[in-house]
Coordinates of C-alpha atoms in Angstrom, one line a residue:
Chain T
X3 CA 38.8 82.0 209.7
X4 CA 39.8 82.8 206.1
X5 CA 40.5 79.2 205.6
X6 CA 37.0 78.3 206.6
X7 CA 35.4 80.9 204.3
X8 CA 37.5 79.6 201.4
X9 CA 36.4 76.1 202.2
X10 CA 32.8 77.1 202.3
X11 CA 33.0 79.0 199.0
X12 CA 34.3 75.8 197.4
X13 CA 32.1 73.2 199.1
X14 CA 28.8 75.1 199.7
X15 CA 26.8 72.9 197.3
X16 CA 28.0 69.8 199.1
X17 CA 27.2 71.2 202.5
X18 CA 23.8 72.4 201.2
X19 CA 23.0 68.9 199.9
X20 CA 23.8 67.4 203.3
X21 CA 21.8 70.1 205.0
X22 CA 18.7 69.3 202.9
X23 CA 19.1 65.6 203.7
X24 CA 19.4 66.5 207.4
X25 CA 16.3 68.7 207.3
X26 CA 14.3 66.0 205.6
X27 CA 15.1 63.2 208.0
X28 CA 14.4 65.4 210.9
X29 CA 11.1 66.6 209.4
X30 CA 9.9 63.1 208.6
X31 CA 10.8 61.8 212.1
X32 CA 9.0 64.8 213.7
X33 CA 5.9 64.2 211.6
X34 CA 5.8 60.5 212.6
X35 CA 6.5 61.4 216.3
X36 CA 3.7 64.0 216.3
X37 CA 1.2 61.6 214.9
X38 CA 2.2 58.9 217.4
X39 CA 2.7 61.2 220.3
X40 CA -0.4 63.3 220.0
X41 CA -2.6 60.2 219.4
X42 CA -1.1 58.5 222.4
X43 CA -1.6 61.6 224.5
X44 CA -5.2 61.8 223.5
X45 CA -5.8 58.2 224.4
X46 CA -4.1 58.3 227.9
X47 CA -4.6 61.8 229.3
X48 CA -7.7 60.9 231.2
X49 CA -6.2 57.8 232.8
X50 CA -3.5 58.8 235.3
X51 CA -1.7 55.4 235.6
X52 CA -1.6 54.6 231.9
X53 CA -0.4 58.1 231.2
X54 CA 2.4 57.8 233.7
X55 CA 3.5 54.5 232.2
X56 CA 3.7 55.9 228.8
X57 CA 5.7 58.9 230.0
X58 CA 8.1 56.7 231.9
X59 CA 8.7 54.6 228.8
X60 CA 9.3 57.5 226.5
X61 CA 11.6 59.2 228.9
X62 CA 13.7 56.1 229.1
X63 CA 14.3 56.3 225.4
X64 CA 16.0 59.7 225.9
X65 CA 18.4 58.2 228.4
X66 CA 19.8 55.7 225.9
X67 CA 22.9 57.2 224.3
X68 CA 22.2 57.8 220.7
X69 CA 25.4 56.2 219.5
X70 CA 24.5 53.0 221.3
X71 CA 20.9 53.0 220.0
X72 CA 22.0 53.5 216.4
X73 CA 24.5 50.7 216.8
X74 CA 21.8 48.3 218.3
X75 CA 19.6 49.0 215.3
X76 CA 22.1 47.9 212.7
X77 CA 21.3 44.2 212.9
X78 CA 17.5 45.0 213.1
X79 CA 17.0 47.7 210.5
X80 CA 20.3 47.6 208.6
X81 CA 22.0 50.8 207.5
X82 CA 20.8 54.1 206.1
X83 CA 17.4 55.8 206.5
X84 CA 15.4 53.2 208.4
X85 CA 17.4 53.0 211.7
X86 CA 17.9 56.8 211.6
X87 CA 14.2 57.5 211.4
X88 CA 13.2 54.8 214.0
X89 CA 15.7 56.2 216.5
X90 CA 14.8 59.8 215.9
X91 CA 11.1 59.1 216.4
X92 CA 11.8 57.4 219.7
X93 CA 13.8 60.5 220.9
X94 CA 11.2 62.9 219.7
X95 CA 8.3 61.2 221.5
X96 CA 8.8 62.3 225.1
X97 CA 8.5 66.0 224.8
X98 CA 5.5 65.7 222.4
X99 CA 3.7 63.1 224.5
X100 CA 4.3 64.9 227.7
X101 CA 3.2 68.2 226.4
X102 CA 0.1 66.7 224.8
X103 CA -0.9 65.1 228.1
X104 CA -0.1 68.2 230.2
X105 CA -1.8 70.5 227.7
X106 CA -5.0 68.4 227.7
X107 CA -5.0 68.0 231.4
X108 CA -4.6 71.7 232.1
X109 CA -7.7 72.8 230.1
X110 CA -9.8 74.8 232.6
X111 CA -12.2 72.4 234.2
X112 CA -14.9 75.0 234.0
X113 CA -14.5 75.2 230.3
X114 CA -14.7 71.5 229.9
X115 CA -17.7 71.2 232.2
X116 CA -19.6 74.0 230.4
X117 CA -18.9 72.3 227.1
X118 CA -20.3 69.0 228.5
X119 CA -23.3 70.9 229.9
X120 CA -24.1 72.3 226.5
X121 CA -24.5 68.8 225.1
X122 CA -21.1 68.4 223.3
X123 CA -20.2 64.7 223.1
X124 CA -16.7 63.5 223.9
X125 CA -15.4 63.7 220.4
X126 CA -16.7 67.2 219.8
X127 CA -15.2 68.3 223.1
X128 CA -11.8 66.9 222.2
X129 CA -11.7 68.4 218.7
X130 CA -13.3 71.7 219.2
X131 CA -12.4 72.6 222.8
X132 CA -9.6 70.6 224.4
X133 CA -7.2 70.2 221.5
X134 CA -7.3 73.8 220.4
X135 CA -6.8 74.9 223.9
X136 CA -3.9 72.5 224.4
X137 CA -2.4 73.3 221.1
X138 CA 0.1 76.0 222.2
X139 CA 1.6 73.6 224.8
X140 CA 1.8 70.8 222.2
X141 CA 3.6 73.1 219.7
X142 CA 6.0 74.0 222.5
X143 CA 6.7 70.3 222.8
X144 CA 7.3 69.9 219.1
X145 CA 9.8 72.7 219.2
X146 CA 11.8 71.0 222.0
X147 CA 11.8 67.8 220.0
X148 CA 13.0 69.6 217.0
X149 CA 16.1 70.9 218.9
X150 CA 16.7 67.4 220.2
X151 CA 16.5 65.8 216.8
X152 CA 18.8 68.4 215.1
X153 CA 21.7 67.3 217.3
X154 CA 20.9 63.6 217.4
X155 CA 20.4 63.3 213.7
X156 CA 24.1 64.1 213.3
X157 CA 24.9 60.8 215.0
X158 CA 23.0 59.0 212.3
X159 CA 26.1 59.2 210.2
X160 CA 27.3 56.2 212.2
X161 CA 24.7 54.1 210.5
X162 CA 25.2 55.7 207.1
X163 CA 22.2 57.9 207.7
X164 CA 21.6 61.1 205.8
X165 CA 22.6 64.6 207.0
X166 CA 25.4 66.8 208.1
X167 CA 26.7 64.2 210.5
X168 CA 28.4 62.7 207.6
X169 CA 30.7 65.7 207.3
X170 CA 31.2 66.0 211.0
X171 CA 32.3 62.4 211.4
X172 CA 34.4 62.4 208.2
X173 CA 36.2 65.5 209.5
X174 CA 36.7 64.1 213.0
X175 CA 38.1 60.9 211.5
X176 CA 40.9 62.7 209.7
X177 CA 41.4 65.5 212.2
X178 CA 44.8 67.3 211.5
X179 CA 44.4 66.7 207.8
X180 CA 43.6 69.3 205.2
X181 CA 40.2 71.0 205.8
X182 CA 39.3 68.4 208.4
X183 CA 38.5 71.0 210.9
X184 CA 36.6 73.1 208.4
X185 CA 34.5 70.1 207.5
X186 CA 33.5 69.6 211.1
X187 CA 32.8 73.3 211.6
X188 CA 30.8 73.4 208.4
X189 CA 28.6 70.5 209.4
X190 CA 28.1 71.9 212.9
X191 CA 27.2 75.4 211.7
X192 CA 24.8 73.9 209.2
X193 CA 23.0 72.1 212.0
X194 CA 22.8 75.3 214.0
X195 CA 21.4 77.2 211.1
X196 CA 18.8 74.5 210.4
X197 CA 17.8 74.5 214.0
X198 CA 17.2 78.2 214.0
X199 CA 15.2 77.9 210.8
X200 CA 13.0 75.1 212.1
X201 CA 12.4 76.8 215.4
X202 CA 11.4 80.0 213.7
X203 CA 9.1 78.1 211.4
X204 CA 7.3 76.4 214.3
X205 CA 7.2 79.6 216.3
X206 CA 5.4 81.3 213.4
X207 CA 3.2 78.3 212.8
X208 CA 2.3 78.2 216.4
X209 CA 1.3 81.9 216.4
X210 CA -0.8 81.5 213.2
X211 CA -2.6 78.4 214.4
X212 CA -3.3 79.6 217.9
X213 CA -6.5 81.5 218.5
X214 CA -6.1 85.2 219.3
X215 CA -8.1 84.6 222.4
X216 CA -5.5 82.5 224.1
X217 CA -2.3 84.0 222.7
X218 CA -0.5 85.9 225.4
Chain J
X2 CA -40.3 89.0 243.7
X3 CA -43.6 90.6 244.7
X4 CA -46.5 89.0 246.4
X5 CA -48.8 89.5 243.4
X6 CA -46.4 87.9 241.0
X7 CA -45.9 84.9 243.2
X8 CA -49.7 84.4 243.3
X9 CA -49.9 84.6 239.5
X10 CA -47.2 82.0 239.2
X11 CA -48.8 79.2 241.1
X12 CA -52.0 79.4 239.1
X13 CA -52.3 77.4 235.9
X14 CA -48.8 75.8 236.5
X15 CA -47.7 72.8 234.5
X16 CA -45.0 70.6 235.9
X17 CA -41.7 71.2 233.9
X18 CA -39.3 69.1 236.0
X19 CA -40.1 66.3 238.3
X20 CA -37.5 64.5 240.4
X21 CA -38.6 61.2 241.8
X22 CA -36.7 59.5 244.6
X23 CA -33.5 60.8 243.3
X24 CA -30.3 59.6 245.1
X25 CA -26.6 59.9 244.6
X26 CA -23.9 57.9 246.3
X27 CA -20.4 58.7 245.4
X28 CA -18.1 55.7 245.4
X29 CA -15.6 56.9 248.0
X30 CA -18.2 58.0 250.5
X31 CA -20.4 56.1 253.0
X32 CA -23.3 58.6 253.2
X33 CA -25.4 59.5 250.2
X34 CA -24.8 63.0 248.8
X35 CA -28.4 63.1 247.9
X36 CA -30.9 60.9 249.6
X37 CA -34.3 60.0 248.1
X38 CA -35.2 63.5 246.9
X39 CA -38.5 64.2 245.3
X40 CA -39.7 67.5 244.1
X41 CA -41.7 69.2 241.4
X42 CA -40.8 72.4 239.5
X43 CA -43.5 74.2 237.6
X44 CA -43.2 75.9 234.3
X45 CA -42.0 79.5 234.3
X46 CA -40.9 79.6 237.9
X47 CA -37.6 80.3 239.5
X48 CA -36.9 77.6 242.1
X49 CA -33.9 78.3 244.3
X50 CA -32.0 75.4 245.9
X51 CA -30.3 76.8 249.0
X52 CA -28.6 75.2 252.0
X53 CA -25.4 74.9 253.9
X54 CA -22.2 73.9 252.1
X55 CA -22.1 70.2 251.3
X56 CA -25.8 69.7 251.6
X57 CA -25.9 68.3 248.0
X58 CA -27.7 71.2 246.3
X59 CA -25.2 71.5 243.4
X60 CA -25.2 67.7 243.1
X61 CA -29.0 67.7 242.8
X62 CA -29.0 70.4 240.2
X63 CA -26.3 68.6 238.2
X64 CA -28.4 65.4 238.2
X65 CA -31.2 67.3 236.3
X66 CA -29.0 67.5 233.2
X67 CA -27.1 64.4 234.3
X68 CA -23.7 66.0 234.5
X69 CA -23.7 63.8 237.5
X70 CA -25.6 60.6 236.9
X71 CA -28.1 59.5 239.6
X72 CA -27.5 56.3 241.5
X73 CA -31.2 55.7 241.7
X74 CA -34.5 57.5 241.1
X75 CA -35.9 59.1 238.0
X76 CA -35.9 62.5 236.3
X77 CA -38.9 63.8 234.3
X78 CA -38.6 66.7 231.9
X79 CA -41.9 68.0 230.4
X80 CA -43.5 64.7 231.4
X81 CA -40.8 62.6 229.6
X82 CA -38.6 60.2 231.6
X83 CA -35.1 61.4 230.7
X84 CA -33.2 59.3 233.3
X85 CA -31.7 57.0 230.6
X86 CA -31.9 58.9 227.4
X87 CA -28.8 60.1 225.5
X88 CA -27.3 62.8 227.9
X89 CA -25.8 65.0 225.2
X90 CA -29.2 65.3 223.5
X91 CA -30.8 66.1 226.8
X92 CA -28.3 68.8 227.6
X93 CA -29.0 70.6 224.4
X94 CA -32.5 71.2 225.7
X95 CA -31.3 72.7 228.9
X96 CA -29.3 75.8 229.4
X97 CA -26.4 75.6 231.9
X98 CA -24.6 78.4 233.7
X99 CA -21.9 77.7 236.2
X100 CA -20.2 79.9 238.7
X101 CA -16.8 80.2 236.9
X102 CA -18.8 80.7 233.7
X103 CA -16.4 78.7 231.5
X104 CA -16.6 80.7 228.3
X105 CA -14.4 79.2 225.6
X106 CA -11.3 81.4 225.6
X107 CA -10.2 80.5 222.1
X108 CA -13.5 81.5 220.6
X109 CA -15.0 84.9 220.0
X110 CA -18.1 86.0 221.9
X111 CA -20.2 85.4 218.9
X112 CA -18.9 81.9 218.4
X113 CA -19.3 81.1 222.1
X114 CA -23.0 82.1 221.9
X115 CA -23.5 80.2 218.6
X116 CA -22.3 76.9 220.0
X117 CA -25.6 75.1 220.7
X118 CA -27.4 76.6 217.7
X119 CA -24.7 75.3 215.4
X120 CA -24.8 71.9 217.1
X121 CA -28.5 71.9 216.4
X122 CA -28.0 72.8 212.7
X123 CA -29.3 76.3 212.6
X124 CA -28.4 78.2 209.4
X125 CA -26.0 81.1 209.5
X126 CA -28.5 83.9 209.3
X127 CA -30.8 82.5 212.0
X128 CA -27.7 82.0 214.3
X129 CA -26.4 85.5 213.6
X130 CA -29.7 87.2 214.2
X131 CA -30.1 85.2 217.4
X132 CA -26.6 86.4 218.6
X133 CA -27.5 90.0 218.0
X134 CA -30.8 89.5 219.8
X135 CA -29.2 87.9 222.8
X136 CA -26.4 90.5 223.1
X137 CA -29.1 93.2 223.2
X138 CA -31.1 91.2 225.8
X139 CA -28.2 90.8 228.2
X140 CA -27.1 94.4 227.6
X141 CA -23.8 93.9 225.8
X142 CA -22.9 96.2 222.9
X143 CA -23.0 94.5 219.5
X144 CA -19.4 95.6 218.8
X145 CA -18.3 92.9 221.3
X146 CA -19.2 90.1 218.9
X147 CA -15.7 89.6 217.7
X148 CA -13.9 90.1 220.9
X149 CA -12.5 87.3 223.0
X150 CA -13.5 86.4 226.6
X151 CA -10.2 87.6 228.0
X152 CA -11.1 91.2 226.9
X153 CA -14.3 91.2 229.0
X154 CA -14.8 92.0 232.7
X155 CA -16.3 89.5 235.1
X156 CA -19.7 91.0 234.9
X157 CA -19.7 91.0 231.1
X158 CA -18.5 87.4 231.0
X159 CA -21.3 86.4 233.3
X160 CA -23.9 88.1 230.9
X161 CA -22.4 86.3 227.9
X162 CA -22.6 83.0 229.9
X163 CA -26.3 83.6 230.4
X164 CA -26.7 84.6 226.7
X165 CA -24.9 81.4 225.6
X166 CA -27.1 79.2 227.8
X167 CA -30.2 80.8 226.3
X168 CA -29.0 80.7 222.7
X169 CA -31.1 77.8 221.5
X170 CA -34.1 79.0 223.6
X171 CA -34.2 76.0 225.9
X172 CA -37.3 75.8 228.2
X173 CA -35.1 75.2 231.3
X174 CA -32.1 76.9 232.7
X175 CA -29.8 75.5 235.4
X176 CA -27.7 78.1 237.2
X177 CA -25.1 77.1 239.7
X178 CA -24.2 80.2 241.8
X179 CA -24.1 82.2 238.6
X180 CA -23.4 85.5 240.5
X181 CA -21.1 84.1 243.1
X182 CA -17.8 85.2 241.5
X183 CA -18.9 88.8 240.9
X184 CA -18.4 91.8 243.1
X185 CA -21.5 92.7 245.2
X186 CA -22.4 95.9 243.3
X187 CA -22.4 94.2 239.9
X188 CA -24.1 91.2 241.4
X189 CA -27.0 93.3 242.7
X190 CA -27.4 94.9 239.3
X191 CA -27.2 91.6 237.4
X192 CA -29.8 90.1 239.8
X193 CA -32.2 92.9 239.1
X194 CA -31.6 92.7 235.3
X195 CA -32.1 89.0 235.4
X196 CA -35.4 89.3 237.2
X197 CA -36.5 91.9 234.7
X198 CA -35.5 89.5 231.9
X199 CA -37.4 86.7 233.4
X200 CA -40.5 88.8 233.4
X201 CA -40.3 88.7 229.6
X202 CA -39.0 85.3 228.8
X203 CA -40.6 83.3 231.6
X204 CA -38.1 80.4 231.6
X205 CA -38.2 77.6 234.1
X206 CA -35.1 78.1 236.2
X207 CA -33.3 76.0 238.8
X208 CA -30.9 78.2 240.7
X209 CA -28.4 77.1 243.3
X210 CA -27.0 79.4 245.9
X211 CA -25.7 79.3 249.4
X212 CA -26.9 82.9 250.1
X213 CA -30.3 83.0 251.7
X214 CA -30.8 86.7 250.8
X215 CA -30.2 86.0 247.2
X216 CA -32.6 83.1 247.4
X217 CA -35.3 85.3 248.9
X218 CA -34.7 88.0 246.2
X219 CA -34.6 85.7 243.2
X220 CA -36.9 82.8 244.0
X221 CA -40.5 82.2 243.3
X222 CA -40.1 79.2 245.5
X223 CA -37.2 78.2 247.7
X224 CA -36.2 74.7 248.6
X225 CA -34.2 74.9 251.8
X226 CA -32.1 71.7 251.9
X227 CA -30.4 70.0 254.8
X228 CA -27.6 67.5 254.6
X229 CA -28.1 64.8 251.9
X230 CA -30.5 67.3 250.2
X231 CA -33.3 66.5 252.5
X232 CA -36.0 69.2 252.1
X233 CA -36.5 71.3 255.2
X234 CA -39.0 73.5 253.6
X235 CA -40.1 74.1 250.0
X236 CA -42.3 77.1 249.7
X237 CA -42.5 80.7 248.6
X238 CA -40.1 83.2 250.3
X239 CA -43.0 84.9 252.0
X240 CA -44.2 81.7 253.6
X241 CA -40.8 80.6 254.6
X242 CA -40.0 84.0 256.3
X243 CA -43.3 84.3 258.1
X244 CA -43.8 80.6 258.9
X245 CA -40.5 78.7 259.1
X246 CA -41.1 75.0 259.3
X247 CA -38.5 74.2 262.0
X248 CA -35.5 75.4 263.9
X249 CA -33.1 74.5 261.0
X250 CA -35.0 76.8 258.6
X251 CA -35.2 79.5 261.2
X252 CA -31.5 79.4 261.8
X253 CA -30.8 79.3 258.2
X254 CA -32.9 82.4 257.5
X255 CA -30.8 84.1 260.1
X256 CA -31.7 87.2 262.0
X257 CA -34.3 89.7 261.0
X258 CA -36.7 87.5 259.1
X259 CA -39.5 90.2 259.4
X260 CA -37.3 92.8 258.0
X261 CA -36.2 90.6 255.2
X262 CA -39.9 90.0 254.5
X263 CA -40.1 93.7 253.8
X264 CA -37.8 93.3 250.8
X265 CA -40.5 91.3 249.1
X266 CA -43.1 94.1 249.2
X267 CA -43.1 97.3 247.3
X268 CA -44.3 100.8 248.1
X269 CA -47.0 100.2 245.4
X270 CA -48.4 97.5 247.7
X271 CA -49.1 99.9 250.6
X272 CA -51.1 103.0 251.0
X273 CA -49.1 106.2 251.0
X274 CA -49.8 109.6 252.3
X275 CA -50.0 112.9 250.5
X276 CA -48.3 116.0 251.9
X277 CA -48.9 119.7 251.3
X278 CA -46.4 121.0 248.7
X279 CA -45.2 124.4 247.6
X280 CA -42.6 125.7 245.2
X281 CA -39.1 126.9 246.0
X282 CA -40.1 130.1 244.3
X283 CA -43.1 130.7 246.6
X284 CA -42.9 133.3 249.4
X285 CA -42.7 132.4 253.1
X286 CA -46.3 133.6 253.6
X287 CA -47.6 131.3 250.9
X288 CA -45.9 128.4 252.5
X289 CA -47.3 129.2 255.9
X290 CA -50.8 129.4 254.4
X291 CA -50.5 126.0 252.9
X292 CA -49.4 124.6 256.3
X293 CA -52.3 126.3 258.1
X294 CA -54.9 125.2 255.6
X295 CA -53.8 121.6 255.6
X296 CA -53.3 121.4 259.4
X297 CA -49.8 119.9 259.0
X298 CA -46.8 121.5 260.6
X299 CA -44.5 121.0 257.5
X300 CA -44.7 121.7 253.8
X301 CA -42.5 120.1 251.1
X302 CA -40.9 122.4 248.6
X303 CA -40.6 121.3 245.0
X304 CA -38.6 122.8 242.2
X305 CA -39.8 123.6 238.7
X306 CA -39.6 120.0 237.6
X307 CA -41.6 118.8 240.5
X308 CA -38.6 117.4 242.3
X309 CA -38.7 117.5 246.1
X310 CA -36.0 119.8 247.5
X311 CA -36.6 121.1 251.0
X312 CA -38.8 120.6 254.1
X313 CA -40.0 123.8 255.7
X314 CA -41.8 123.9 259.1
X315 CA -43.9 126.5 260.9
X316 CA -40.9 127.3 263.2
X317 CA -38.8 128.1 260.1
X318 CA -41.2 130.9 258.9
X319 CA -39.7 134.1 260.2
X320 CA -41.2 136.8 258.0
X321 CA -37.7 138.1 257.3
X322 CA -38.1 138.2 253.5
X323 CA -35.6 135.4 253.1
X324 CA -36.3 133.2 250.1
X325 CA -37.7 129.7 250.8
X326 CA -34.6 128.2 249.3
X327 CA -32.6 129.0 252.4
X328 CA -35.3 128.1 255.0
X329 CA -35.9 124.8 256.6
X330 CA -33.7 121.7 255.7
X331 CA -32.9 119.8 252.5
X332 CA -35.0 116.8 251.7
X333 CA -32.6 113.8 251.8
X334 CA -34.7 110.7 252.4
X335 CA -36.0 110.0 248.9
X336 CA -37.0 106.6 247.4
X337 CA -38.2 105.6 243.9
X338 CA -41.8 104.4 243.5
X339 CA -40.7 100.8 242.7
X340 CA -38.4 100.4 245.7
X341 CA -39.1 97.6 248.1
X342 CA -40.0 98.3 251.7
X343 CA -36.7 97.1 253.1
X344 CA -34.8 99.7 251.1
X345 CA -37.5 102.3 252.0
X346 CA -37.2 101.6 255.7
X347 CA -33.4 101.9 255.4
X348 CA -33.9 105.3 253.8
X349 CA -36.4 106.5 256.3
X350 CA -34.0 105.9 259.1
X351 CA -31.7 108.6 257.6
X352 CA -34.6 111.1 257.6
X353 CA -35.2 113.6 260.4
X354 CA -38.5 112.3 261.6
X355 CA -39.0 108.9 260.0
X356 CA -40.5 109.3 256.6
X357 CA -39.4 109.1 253.0
X358 CA -40.5 111.0 249.9
X359 CA -41.6 108.8 246.9
X360 CA -40.5 109.9 243.5
X361 CA -41.0 108.4 240.0
X362 CA -38.1 107.6 237.5
X363 CA -37.9 111.2 236.6
X364 CA -37.5 112.2 240.2
X365 CA -40.9 113.9 240.5
X366 CA -42.8 113.9 243.7
X367 CA -45.4 111.2 244.1
X368 CA -46.2 111.0 247.8
X369 CA -44.8 110.3 251.3
X370 CA -44.4 107.1 253.3
X371 CA -43.8 107.0 257.0
X372 CA -43.1 104.4 259.8
X373 CA -46.7 104.2 260.7
X374 CA -47.8 103.1 257.2
X375 CA -45.0 100.5 257.1
X376 CA -45.9 99.1 260.5
X377 CA -49.5 98.7 259.3
X378 CA -48.3 96.9 256.3
X379 CA -46.2 94.5 258.4
X380 CA -49.2 93.8 260.6
X381 CA -51.3 92.8 257.7
X382 CA -48.6 90.4 256.6
X383 CA -48.3 88.4 259.8
X384 CA -51.7 87.5 261.1
X385 CA -50.5 84.3 262.7
X386 CA -47.6 85.9 264.4
X387 CA -49.9 88.6 265.9
X388 CA -52.0 85.9 267.6
X389 CA -49.0 84.2 268.9
X390 CA -47.5 87.2 270.6
X391 CA -50.7 89.0 271.7
X392 CA -51.3 87.7 275.2
X393 CA -48.4 88.5 277.6
X394 CA -47.4 92.0 276.3
X395 CA -51.1 93.0 276.2
X396 CA -51.2 93.2 279.9
X397 CA -48.3 95.6 280.1
X398 CA -49.4 97.8 277.2
X399 CA -51.6 100.5 278.9
X400 CA -48.7 101.1 281.2
X401 CA -46.1 101.4 278.4
X402 CA -48.3 103.5 276.2
X403 CA -48.0 106.6 278.3
X404 CA -44.2 106.5 278.4
X405 CA -43.4 105.6 274.8
X406 CA -45.3 107.0 271.9
X407 CA -44.0 105.7 268.5
X408 CA -45.2 102.0 268.6
X409 CA -48.8 102.8 269.3
X410 CA -49.7 103.7 265.8
X411 CA -50.8 106.9 264.1
X412 CA -51.5 109.1 267.1
X413 CA -50.4 112.7 266.7
X414 CA -47.6 111.8 264.4
X415 CA -47.8 114.8 262.2
X416 CA -44.2 115.6 261.6
X417 CA -42.8 113.8 258.6
X418 CA -39.2 114.9 258.6

C-alpha cells in the first residue's frame, strides 16, 4: 500500500494527464452517440419493425469483443483517436437508442392524444411533449453508456488511443517489474474515479433538466 | 335540464356542426364502425351521444375533430366544410376533453391551460388573465397555478382538463366520457357545476357517455346510437322517455322511465301547497287553534329563522303544559326549492305520510309538496300514455276504489306527515 501511495505522489501529474485524455475521448464519443442515438430513436419509435431492426443491430455491436473491434479498425482507421472514437460510439449506441425508443413509446397515450386534440402538429408534440417526458429515461440510457465506455476506453490503448488504458497495458506488459503493479492499479483507480464523477454529473444534470412534475 | 330551458334552446337555433353521410371503416375490420351517419347539432346545445359499448359513439365524436379521419362523408363546422382542411388548425377551434384527461405532467397547471392560447400567439398578459379567469370558473384556487398535475386529485384534474379545453374560447367542446374516471359523488357535483357553467357560456357541446342517466341529466338532446352508430332516436330527453321510438331505445333507457322523467322537472314547475305554521315557542293552545282554524289535522313548527323543525298533530296536544318542542315528531323530509321531482319523491318516501317540506337555500320554509301533487304533474306530462292505458283498467276502477285509497287523487288526504 505504501508503495502505491509513493508511486502516486511521484506520478500523479502523469496519471492526471492520462485521466483527462480518457475523459475527453469518452465525452466526445458519448456526445456523438447521443446525437446519432436520439435522432435515430426519434425516427424509428413509431415504426415497430424498423425500430426492432435498429435495436438488433446496435445490440450486436455490444457483443463484439472490444479488443477484436479495435484490432479490425486498424487497417480502416489507422491508430490513435479515430478508431477509438468510432468503436466507442458503436458501443454507446445501444443503451441510448433503446432508452430513447422506450421512453418515447411509453409516453401516456392520453397525454399524446390530448396534445393532438389541441391542435399541436407532430413536430410540436415531439419537442414540447414527448421528448421532455421521455427525457429521464434517455438520460438513464446515457448513464449506462457512460459506464460502458469508461471500461472499454481502456482497451483503446491497443490502438494507441488516449486514456488510462495506456498505463494499464504498460503495467501489465512488464508485470513483476518495478511499479508495474502500481501502474495498473493507478490506471484502474483513475477509471473508477472518472466513472463516479461522470455518473454524478449526469445524475445532477438529469435532475436539473427534468421537470418537477415528473421527478419521482 | 328543465323543460323550459329545452324549449328555449330549440328556438332560433343555428346549426353549429353538421355531419353528412359520415362513415368509418377500420382496415382490420369487415363491418364499418360508423355507417352513413348524418346529424345536425345546433349552436349552444349539449348533444349527448349514448349507446352500448362498441356502437361507434366515440369514433363518431373523434371524427368531428378528425382525430380519426372519416373514410367517407363530410363534416361541416359553422357552415364550413372542414373534412379536408388542415387538421391541426381545425383542432385549435375545438375544445377536447377525454376520459383520462391527459394533462401534461411535466408542465404546471398554468402552462397546461396556456397551451392553445400560446399556440395561437396570445400575448403574456392576455394569457395570464385568461388562466386566472378559467381557474375561477372551474372552481380551482388561484394558488394552484404553479402546481403540477400529480399534486391534484382526480376531480381537480378533470376541472383543469375542462379549463384547458376552454382556454382559447372555442365555440365547440368535444367531451369523451369526461366524468367517467371520477367517483360518483364528485361526478355528481362536477355534472351540476358543469350544467351551471353552461348556462353562462352556452357552448356547443358534443358529449359521449355510456350512462343513460348521465345523458338524461346533461343533454339538451340525446342521440341513442345502435351498432355502427345508426341513430335509434335523436330527440330531447323528455321525448325519449315518454315516447321511445322502438324496443331498442326502451331497453336502453332501462326500467323506470317515468320515474326518470321526474328528474327533468323541478318543484318550481308544479303547484305546491301551503300548510299552517306555528313557532316552536308558541303554546300548545296556540298550535291547536291554528289547526282548528285551518281545518288541517297538523301544523308545522318553525324556529326563529323560519326553518321547519317539527310536525304537531291534534292527537299530540295534551294540555299538559309541555313545550311544543317536545311534542309531535321531528320534520325530516325536507327538500330545497330547486330540487328535481325525482329527488323530491325519494325524500317523500322517507316521510311519515308522504309529503316533503320545501325550503330555500337558507333553509327557510317555502311550502309543502305531497304525492297527490306529484301524481298530477306526472299525468300532465304523459297525455299519450294516458290514452293508451285508459281502456282495460277503467272497467275495474270503481271496484278497486273502495278498497285502496291513495291512487284516486286528492280525496281526504289531509295528513301530510
